[in-house]
Every structure is written in C-alpha cells, then in structure tokens.
PDB file of C-alpha atoms in Angstrom:
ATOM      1  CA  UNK A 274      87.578  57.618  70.469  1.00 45.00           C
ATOM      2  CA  UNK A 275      89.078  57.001  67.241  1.00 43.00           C
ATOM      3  CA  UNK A 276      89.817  53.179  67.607  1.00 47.00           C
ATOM      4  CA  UNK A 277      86.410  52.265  69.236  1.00 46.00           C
ATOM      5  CA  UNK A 278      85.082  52.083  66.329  1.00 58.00           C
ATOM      6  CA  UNK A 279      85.653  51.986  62.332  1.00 71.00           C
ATOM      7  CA  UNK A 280      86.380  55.464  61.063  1.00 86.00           C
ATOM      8  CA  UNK A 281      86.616  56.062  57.336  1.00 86.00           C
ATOM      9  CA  UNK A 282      86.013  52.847  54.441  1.00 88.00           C
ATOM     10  CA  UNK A 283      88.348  50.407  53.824  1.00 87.00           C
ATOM     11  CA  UNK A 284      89.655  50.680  50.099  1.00 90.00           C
ATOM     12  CA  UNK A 285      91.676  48.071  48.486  1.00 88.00           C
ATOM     13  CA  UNK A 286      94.856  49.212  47.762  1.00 86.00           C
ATOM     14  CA  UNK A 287      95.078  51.426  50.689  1.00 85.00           C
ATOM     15  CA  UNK A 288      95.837  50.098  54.259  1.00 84.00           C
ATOM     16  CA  UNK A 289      94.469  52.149  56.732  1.00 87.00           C
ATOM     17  CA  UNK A 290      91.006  53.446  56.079  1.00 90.00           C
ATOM     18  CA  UNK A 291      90.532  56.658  54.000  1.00 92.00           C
ATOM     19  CA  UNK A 292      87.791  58.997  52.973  1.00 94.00           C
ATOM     20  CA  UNK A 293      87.170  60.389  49.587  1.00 94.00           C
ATOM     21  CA  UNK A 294      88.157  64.046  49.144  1.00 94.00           C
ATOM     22  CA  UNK A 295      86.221  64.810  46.766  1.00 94.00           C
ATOM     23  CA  UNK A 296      83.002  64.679  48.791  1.00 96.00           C
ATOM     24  CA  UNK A 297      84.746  66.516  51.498  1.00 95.00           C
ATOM     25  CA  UNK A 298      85.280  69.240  49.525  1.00 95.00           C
ATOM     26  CA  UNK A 299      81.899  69.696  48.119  1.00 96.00           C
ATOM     27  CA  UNK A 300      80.601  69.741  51.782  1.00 97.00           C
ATOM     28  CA  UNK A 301      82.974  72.326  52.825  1.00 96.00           C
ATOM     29  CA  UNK A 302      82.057  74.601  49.834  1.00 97.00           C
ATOM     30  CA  UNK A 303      78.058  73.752  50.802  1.00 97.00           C
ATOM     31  CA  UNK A 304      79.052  74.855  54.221  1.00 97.00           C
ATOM     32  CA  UNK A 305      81.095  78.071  53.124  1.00 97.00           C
ATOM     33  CA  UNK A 306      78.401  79.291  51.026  1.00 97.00           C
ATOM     34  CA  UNK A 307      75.756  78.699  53.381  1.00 96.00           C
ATOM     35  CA  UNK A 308      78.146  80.181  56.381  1.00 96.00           C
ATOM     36  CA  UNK A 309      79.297  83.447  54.554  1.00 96.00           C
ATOM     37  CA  UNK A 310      75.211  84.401  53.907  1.00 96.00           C
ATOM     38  CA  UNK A 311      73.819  83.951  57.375  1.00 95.00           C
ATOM     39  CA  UNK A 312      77.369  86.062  58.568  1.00 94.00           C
ATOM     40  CA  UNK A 313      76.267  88.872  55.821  1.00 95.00           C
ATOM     41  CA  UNK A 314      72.994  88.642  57.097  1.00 95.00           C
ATOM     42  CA  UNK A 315      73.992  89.802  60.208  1.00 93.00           C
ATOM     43  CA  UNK A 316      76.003  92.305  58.877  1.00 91.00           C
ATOM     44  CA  UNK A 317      73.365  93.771  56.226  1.00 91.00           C
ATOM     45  CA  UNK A 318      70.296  93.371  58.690  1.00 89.00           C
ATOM     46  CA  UNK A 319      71.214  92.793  62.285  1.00 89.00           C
ATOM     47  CA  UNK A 320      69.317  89.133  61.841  1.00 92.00           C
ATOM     48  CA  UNK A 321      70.691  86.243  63.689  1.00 94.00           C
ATOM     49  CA  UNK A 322      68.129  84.062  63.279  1.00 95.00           C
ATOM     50  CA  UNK A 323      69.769  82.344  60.031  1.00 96.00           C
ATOM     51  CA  UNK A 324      73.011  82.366  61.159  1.00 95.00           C
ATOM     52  CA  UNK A 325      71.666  80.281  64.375  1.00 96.00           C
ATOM     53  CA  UNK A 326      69.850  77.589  62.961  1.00 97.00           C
ATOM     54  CA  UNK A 327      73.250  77.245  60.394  1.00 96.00           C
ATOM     55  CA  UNK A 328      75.039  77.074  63.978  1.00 96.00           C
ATOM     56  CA  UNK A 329      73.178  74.408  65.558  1.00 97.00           C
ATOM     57  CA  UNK A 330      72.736  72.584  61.728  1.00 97.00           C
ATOM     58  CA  UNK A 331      76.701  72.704  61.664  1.00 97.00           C
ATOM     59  CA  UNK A 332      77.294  71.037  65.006  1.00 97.00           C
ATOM     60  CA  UNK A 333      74.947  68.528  64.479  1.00 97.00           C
ATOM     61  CA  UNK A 334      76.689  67.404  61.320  1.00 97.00           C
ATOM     62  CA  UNK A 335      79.828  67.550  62.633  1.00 97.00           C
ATOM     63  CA  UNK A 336      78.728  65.433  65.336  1.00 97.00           C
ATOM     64  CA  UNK A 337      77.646  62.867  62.995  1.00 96.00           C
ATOM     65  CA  UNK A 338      80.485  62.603  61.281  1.00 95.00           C
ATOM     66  CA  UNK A 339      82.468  62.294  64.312  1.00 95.00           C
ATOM     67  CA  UNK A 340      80.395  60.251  66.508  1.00 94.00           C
ATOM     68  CA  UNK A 341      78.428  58.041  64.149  1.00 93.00           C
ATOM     69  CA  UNK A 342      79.665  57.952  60.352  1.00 92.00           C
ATOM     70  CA  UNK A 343      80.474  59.958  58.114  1.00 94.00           C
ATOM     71  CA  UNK A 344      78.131  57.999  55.955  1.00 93.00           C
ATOM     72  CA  UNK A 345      75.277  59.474  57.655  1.00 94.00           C
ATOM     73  CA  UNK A 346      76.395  63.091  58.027  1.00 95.00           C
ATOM     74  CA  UNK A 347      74.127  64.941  56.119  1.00 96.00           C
ATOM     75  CA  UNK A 348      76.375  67.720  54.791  1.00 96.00           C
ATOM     76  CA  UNK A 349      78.690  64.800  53.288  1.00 96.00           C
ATOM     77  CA  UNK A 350      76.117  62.702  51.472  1.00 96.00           C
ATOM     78  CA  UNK A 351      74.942  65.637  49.446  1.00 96.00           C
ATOM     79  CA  UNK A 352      78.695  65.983  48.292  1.00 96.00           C
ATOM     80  CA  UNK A 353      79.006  62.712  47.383  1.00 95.00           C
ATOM     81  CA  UNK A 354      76.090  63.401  45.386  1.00 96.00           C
ATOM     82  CA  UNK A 355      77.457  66.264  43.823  1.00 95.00           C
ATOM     83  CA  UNK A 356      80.519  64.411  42.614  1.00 95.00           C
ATOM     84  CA  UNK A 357      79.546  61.201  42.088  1.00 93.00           C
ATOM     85  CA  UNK A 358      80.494  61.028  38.692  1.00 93.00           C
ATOM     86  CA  UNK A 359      84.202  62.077  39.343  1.00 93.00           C
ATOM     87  CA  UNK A 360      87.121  59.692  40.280  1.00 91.00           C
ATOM     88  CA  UNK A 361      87.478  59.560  44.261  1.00 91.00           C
ATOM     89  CA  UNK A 362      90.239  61.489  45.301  1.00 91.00           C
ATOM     90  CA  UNK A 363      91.515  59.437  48.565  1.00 91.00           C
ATOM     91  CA  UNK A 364      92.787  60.569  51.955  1.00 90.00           C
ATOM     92  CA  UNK A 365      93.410  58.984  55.271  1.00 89.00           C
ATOM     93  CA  UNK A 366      90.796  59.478  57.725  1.00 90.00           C
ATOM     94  CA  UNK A 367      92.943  59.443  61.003  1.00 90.00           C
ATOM     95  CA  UNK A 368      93.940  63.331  59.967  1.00 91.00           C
ATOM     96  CA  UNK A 369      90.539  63.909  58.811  1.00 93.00           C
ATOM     97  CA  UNK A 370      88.554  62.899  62.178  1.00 94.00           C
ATOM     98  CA  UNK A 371      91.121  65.251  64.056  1.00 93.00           C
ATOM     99  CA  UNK A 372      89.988  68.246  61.921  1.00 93.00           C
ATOM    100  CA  UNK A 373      86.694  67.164  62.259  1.00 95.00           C
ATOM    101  CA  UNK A 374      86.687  67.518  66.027  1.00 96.00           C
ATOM    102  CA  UNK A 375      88.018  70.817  65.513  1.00 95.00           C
ATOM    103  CA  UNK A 376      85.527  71.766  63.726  1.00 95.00           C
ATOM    104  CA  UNK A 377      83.143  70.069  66.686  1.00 97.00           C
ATOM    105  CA  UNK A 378      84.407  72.040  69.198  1.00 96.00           C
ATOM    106  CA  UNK A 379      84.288  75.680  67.160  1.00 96.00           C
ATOM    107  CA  UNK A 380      80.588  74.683  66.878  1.00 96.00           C
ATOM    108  CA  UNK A 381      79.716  73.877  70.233  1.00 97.00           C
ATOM    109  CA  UNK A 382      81.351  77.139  71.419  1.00 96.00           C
ATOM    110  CA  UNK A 383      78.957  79.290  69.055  1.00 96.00           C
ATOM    111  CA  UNK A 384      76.114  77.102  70.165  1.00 96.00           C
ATOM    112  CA  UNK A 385      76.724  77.747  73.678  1.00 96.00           C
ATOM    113  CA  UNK A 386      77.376  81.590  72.998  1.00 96.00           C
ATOM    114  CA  UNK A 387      75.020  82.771  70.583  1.00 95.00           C
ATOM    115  CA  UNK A 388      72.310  79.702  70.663  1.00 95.00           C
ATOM    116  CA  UNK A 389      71.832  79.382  74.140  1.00 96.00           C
ATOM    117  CA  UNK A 390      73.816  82.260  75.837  1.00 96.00           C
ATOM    118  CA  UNK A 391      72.353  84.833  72.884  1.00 95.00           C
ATOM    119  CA  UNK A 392      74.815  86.813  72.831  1.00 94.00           C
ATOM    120  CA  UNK A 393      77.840  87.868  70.188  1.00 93.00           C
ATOM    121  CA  UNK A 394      81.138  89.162  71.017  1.00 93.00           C
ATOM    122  CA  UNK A 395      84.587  89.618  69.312  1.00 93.00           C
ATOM    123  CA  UNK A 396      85.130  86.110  70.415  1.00 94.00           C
ATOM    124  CA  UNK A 397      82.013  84.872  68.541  1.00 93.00           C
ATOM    125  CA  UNK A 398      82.981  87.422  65.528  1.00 93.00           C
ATOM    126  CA  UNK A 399      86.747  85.440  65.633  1.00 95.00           C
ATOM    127  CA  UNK A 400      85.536  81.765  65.737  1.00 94.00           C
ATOM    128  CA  UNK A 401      83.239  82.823  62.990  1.00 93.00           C
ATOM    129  CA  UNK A 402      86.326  84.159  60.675  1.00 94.00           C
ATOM    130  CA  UNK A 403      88.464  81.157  61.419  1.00 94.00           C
ATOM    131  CA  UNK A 404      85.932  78.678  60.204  1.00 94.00           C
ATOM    132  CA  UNK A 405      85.172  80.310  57.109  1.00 95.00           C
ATOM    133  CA  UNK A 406      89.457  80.210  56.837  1.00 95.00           C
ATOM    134  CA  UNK A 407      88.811  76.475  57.343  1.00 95.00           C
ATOM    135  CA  UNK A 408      86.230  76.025  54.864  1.00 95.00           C
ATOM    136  CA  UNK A 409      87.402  78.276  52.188  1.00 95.00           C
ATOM    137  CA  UNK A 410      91.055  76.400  52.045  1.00 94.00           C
ATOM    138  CA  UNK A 411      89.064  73.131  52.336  1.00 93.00           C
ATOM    139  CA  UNK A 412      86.905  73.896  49.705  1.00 94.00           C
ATOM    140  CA  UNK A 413      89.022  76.273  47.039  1.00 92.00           C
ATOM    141  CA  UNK A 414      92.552  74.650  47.578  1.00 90.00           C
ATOM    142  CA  UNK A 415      92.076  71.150  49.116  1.00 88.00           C
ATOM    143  CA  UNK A 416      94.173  72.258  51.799  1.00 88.00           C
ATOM    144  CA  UNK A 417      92.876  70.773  55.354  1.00 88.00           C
ATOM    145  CA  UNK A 418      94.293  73.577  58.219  1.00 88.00           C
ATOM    146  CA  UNK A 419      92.964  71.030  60.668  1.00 87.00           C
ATOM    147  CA  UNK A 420      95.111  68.042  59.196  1.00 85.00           C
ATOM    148  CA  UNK A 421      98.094  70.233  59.037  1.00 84.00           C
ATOM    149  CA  UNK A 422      97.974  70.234  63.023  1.00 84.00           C
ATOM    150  CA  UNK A 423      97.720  66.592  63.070  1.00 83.00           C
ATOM    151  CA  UNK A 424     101.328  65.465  62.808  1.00 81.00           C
ATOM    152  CA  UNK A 425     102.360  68.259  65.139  1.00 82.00           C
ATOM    153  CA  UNK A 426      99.789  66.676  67.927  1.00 81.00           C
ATOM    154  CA  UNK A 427     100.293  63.169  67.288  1.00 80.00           C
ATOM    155  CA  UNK A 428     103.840  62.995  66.355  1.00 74.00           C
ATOM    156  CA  UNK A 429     103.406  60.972  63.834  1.00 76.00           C
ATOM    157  CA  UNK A 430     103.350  61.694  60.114  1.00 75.00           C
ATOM    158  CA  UNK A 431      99.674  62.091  58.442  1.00 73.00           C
ATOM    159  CA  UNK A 432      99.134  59.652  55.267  1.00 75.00           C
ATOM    160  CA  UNK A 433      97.399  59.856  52.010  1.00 73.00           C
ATOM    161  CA  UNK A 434      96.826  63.856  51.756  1.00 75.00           C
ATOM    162  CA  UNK A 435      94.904  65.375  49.107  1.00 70.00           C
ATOM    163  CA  UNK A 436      97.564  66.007  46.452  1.00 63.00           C
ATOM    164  CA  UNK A 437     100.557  63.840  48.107  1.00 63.00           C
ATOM    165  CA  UNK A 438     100.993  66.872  49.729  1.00 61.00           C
ATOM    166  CA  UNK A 439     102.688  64.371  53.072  1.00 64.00           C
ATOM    167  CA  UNK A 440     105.333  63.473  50.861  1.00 59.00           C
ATOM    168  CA  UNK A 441     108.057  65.141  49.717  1.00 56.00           C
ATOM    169  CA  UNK A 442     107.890  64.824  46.011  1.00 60.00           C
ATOM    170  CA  UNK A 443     110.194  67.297  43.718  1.00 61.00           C
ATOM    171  CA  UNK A 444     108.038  70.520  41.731  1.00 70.00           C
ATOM    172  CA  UNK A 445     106.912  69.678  38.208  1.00 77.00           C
ATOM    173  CA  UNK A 446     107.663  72.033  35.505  1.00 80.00           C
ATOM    174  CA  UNK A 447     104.370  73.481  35.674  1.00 83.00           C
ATOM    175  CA  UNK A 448     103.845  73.546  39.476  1.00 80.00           C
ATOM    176  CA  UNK A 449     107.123  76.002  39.443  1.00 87.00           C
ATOM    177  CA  UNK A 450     106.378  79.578  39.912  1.00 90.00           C
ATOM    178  CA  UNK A 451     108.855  81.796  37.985  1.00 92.00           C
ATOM    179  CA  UNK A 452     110.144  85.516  38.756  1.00 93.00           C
ATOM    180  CA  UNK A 453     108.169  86.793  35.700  1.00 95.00           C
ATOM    181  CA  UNK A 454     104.935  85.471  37.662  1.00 94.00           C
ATOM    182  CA  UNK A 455     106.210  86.845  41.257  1.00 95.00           C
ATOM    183  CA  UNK A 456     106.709  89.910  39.376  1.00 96.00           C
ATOM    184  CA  UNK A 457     103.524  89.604  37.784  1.00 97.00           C
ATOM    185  CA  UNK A 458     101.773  88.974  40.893  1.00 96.00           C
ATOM    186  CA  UNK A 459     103.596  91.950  42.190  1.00 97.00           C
ATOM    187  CA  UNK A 460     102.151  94.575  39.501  1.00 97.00           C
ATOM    188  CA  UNK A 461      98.851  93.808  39.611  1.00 96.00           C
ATOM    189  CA  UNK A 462      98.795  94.378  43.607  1.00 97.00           C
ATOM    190  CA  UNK A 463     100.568  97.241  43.082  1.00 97.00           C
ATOM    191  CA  UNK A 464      97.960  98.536  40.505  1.00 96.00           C
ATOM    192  CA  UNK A 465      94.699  97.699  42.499  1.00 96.00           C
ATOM    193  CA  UNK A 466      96.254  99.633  45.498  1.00 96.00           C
ATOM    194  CA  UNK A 467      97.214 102.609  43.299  1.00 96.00           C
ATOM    195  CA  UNK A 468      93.771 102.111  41.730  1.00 95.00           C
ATOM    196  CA  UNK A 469      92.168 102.560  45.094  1.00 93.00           C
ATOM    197  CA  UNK A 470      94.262 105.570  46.473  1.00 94.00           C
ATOM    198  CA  UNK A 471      93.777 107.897  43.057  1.00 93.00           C
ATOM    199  CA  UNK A 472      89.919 106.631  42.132  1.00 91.00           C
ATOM    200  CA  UNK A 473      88.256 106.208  45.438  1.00 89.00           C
ATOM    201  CA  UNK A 474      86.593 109.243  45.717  1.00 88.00           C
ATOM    202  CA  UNK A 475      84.862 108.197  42.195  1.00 86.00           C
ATOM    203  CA  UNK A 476      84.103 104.402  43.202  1.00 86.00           C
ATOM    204  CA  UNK A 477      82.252 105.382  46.406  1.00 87.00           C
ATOM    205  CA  UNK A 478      79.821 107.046  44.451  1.00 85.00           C
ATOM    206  CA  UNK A 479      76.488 105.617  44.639  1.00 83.00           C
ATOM    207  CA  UNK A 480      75.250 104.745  41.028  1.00 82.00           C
ATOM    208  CA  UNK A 481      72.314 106.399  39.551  1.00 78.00           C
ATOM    209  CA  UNK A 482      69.307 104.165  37.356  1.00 82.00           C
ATOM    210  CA  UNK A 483      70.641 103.919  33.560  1.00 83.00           C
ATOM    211  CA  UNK A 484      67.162 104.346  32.380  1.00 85.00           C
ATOM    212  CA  UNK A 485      65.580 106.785  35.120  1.00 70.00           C
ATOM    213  CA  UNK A 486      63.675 105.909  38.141  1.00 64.00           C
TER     214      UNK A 486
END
C-alpha cells in the first residue's frame, strides 16, 4: 500500500520522503489528553458515550493519515498548527506509516467491540492501556513504539528517527547518566514507597472544607 502512492513530503536535503515530528507529537499529546479523559470517564461515571465517539474520531483519523494524507488528517493539521513557529524536526515516513497502521488496526478492534458490538472486556481494557503507552512515549519522549517494530518486520534499518536515535552515535557529556543520579533515582523511590507504607493510613483520609461547609 505504501508505494501506490506518495507517503510523507519530499524535503530537499533528504532522499526518501519524511514527515515532520514535531506535528506528530503535538497530535499524539492532543490524542493522549483527549484518550486518558473519556477512559476516566468511564472509570469515575460508568459513561461510555465519550470514550466512543473518541473511538470512532480516532479511527477515522488514522485512516486518513494512512489511506489519504497525512495532510488531511485532522488530528495532524491542528499540530502543525500548534508548532508552526518551531523548526521541523524530520523523520522518515516509511517507519511512520507502519506505526500508523498499528494504530489503525487497535482502533478498528475497539470500534468493532465497544462501537458496534457494545460491549467492554479485559481485552478492550488492554488495547486501551497500550495505546495510551503509544501515545504517551510519542508525545513525552519522541519515542515511536510502533517504529521500533519496523526494522524487526521489514528487515531493513528505519532512517531519519527523531533524535538520530537509528544511528549509533557515541553519549554526550550531558546525555551520560552518572552513579550519583542512579543513586539518586534510587532514594527518592525508596522514599515515596517508605512514604506510602508509614503515612497511608493519614493520606486516605478524606479532607475536610478549610473554611466550613
């Protein structure tokens, strides 16, 4: 499907077409946000409603940007809009449409189970966790789970990752984590889980009006 037609924009300087990052990024955080409040909907009120009309929303715009362009998927265009005034970040689109029908087939599985089937199930509550995974590292760290599985379905190495991450460039200074940070790192787990065995009994406590009913 991929080489029926043009995927990505052609960039000069870059030989295969690529997509910009940037964008890609803001739509995954749209879709995060938007994703993690119809899922604590449920959760609070026992309402699906939001979370289906998100469902069938997402599929359609993955669809688009599978199918069609990602010009025209919605989701994308208001990311570029976010970031418009930042410096395109660029990254090959080959790995990116393989994520992307990843994320088309997730979708189409909740919209046949709790669309048109209306029904939920641990299966439902496990496709739901693994695309918020998606999204968050998307979004937060720029790291695509999808594109990770490209190479190891393609054989062949992806290009142009957000960060050089394909190639295997030698740690700066500053992206070197030392054993005072591990350690670090280590304490402050430590103290949130001792924090939470000697002071739950007081947390749980439901707090009362500062300044009376």
């Amino acid at each position: 499907m991929y080489k029926t037609y043009k995927f990505g924009e052609t960039v000069q300087g870059f030989d295969i077409p690529v997509l910009n990052e940037r964008e890609i990024r803001a739509a995954a955080g749209i879709w995060f946000t938007l994703m993690l409040i119809g899922i604590n909907i449920v959760i609070m009120k026992t309402s699906f409603l939001f979370l289906k009309y998100l469902i069938v929303a997402f599929f359609v715009d993955f669809v688009i940007r599978v199918a069609v362009s990602p010009k025209l998927s919605p989701s994308l265009i208001l990311g570029r809009l976010l970031v418009r005034n930042q410096t395109p970040e660029y990254v090959g689109a080959r790995q990116k449409f393989f994520a992307w029908m990843i994320g088309v087939i997730l979708s189409s599985v909740m919209l046949v189970l709790i669309v048109i089937m209306n029904t939920y199930s641990p299966v439902t509550g496990l496709i739901c966790f693994a695309c918020l995974i998606f999204l968050l590292f998307e979004s937060a760290f720029g790291i695509c789970i999808g594109c990770k599985l490209y190479p190891l379905i393609y054989k062949e190495k992806a290009r142009y990752c957000p960060g050089e991450v394909c190639d295997l460039n030698m740690k700066q200074d500053i992206q070197k984590t030392s054993g005072i940070q591990l350690t670090a790192l280590f304490l402050f787990i430590l103290f949130i889980v001792l924090f939470v065995i000697f002071f739950n009994d007081l947390i749980i406590m439901r707090p009362h009006a500062l300044f009376g009913k």
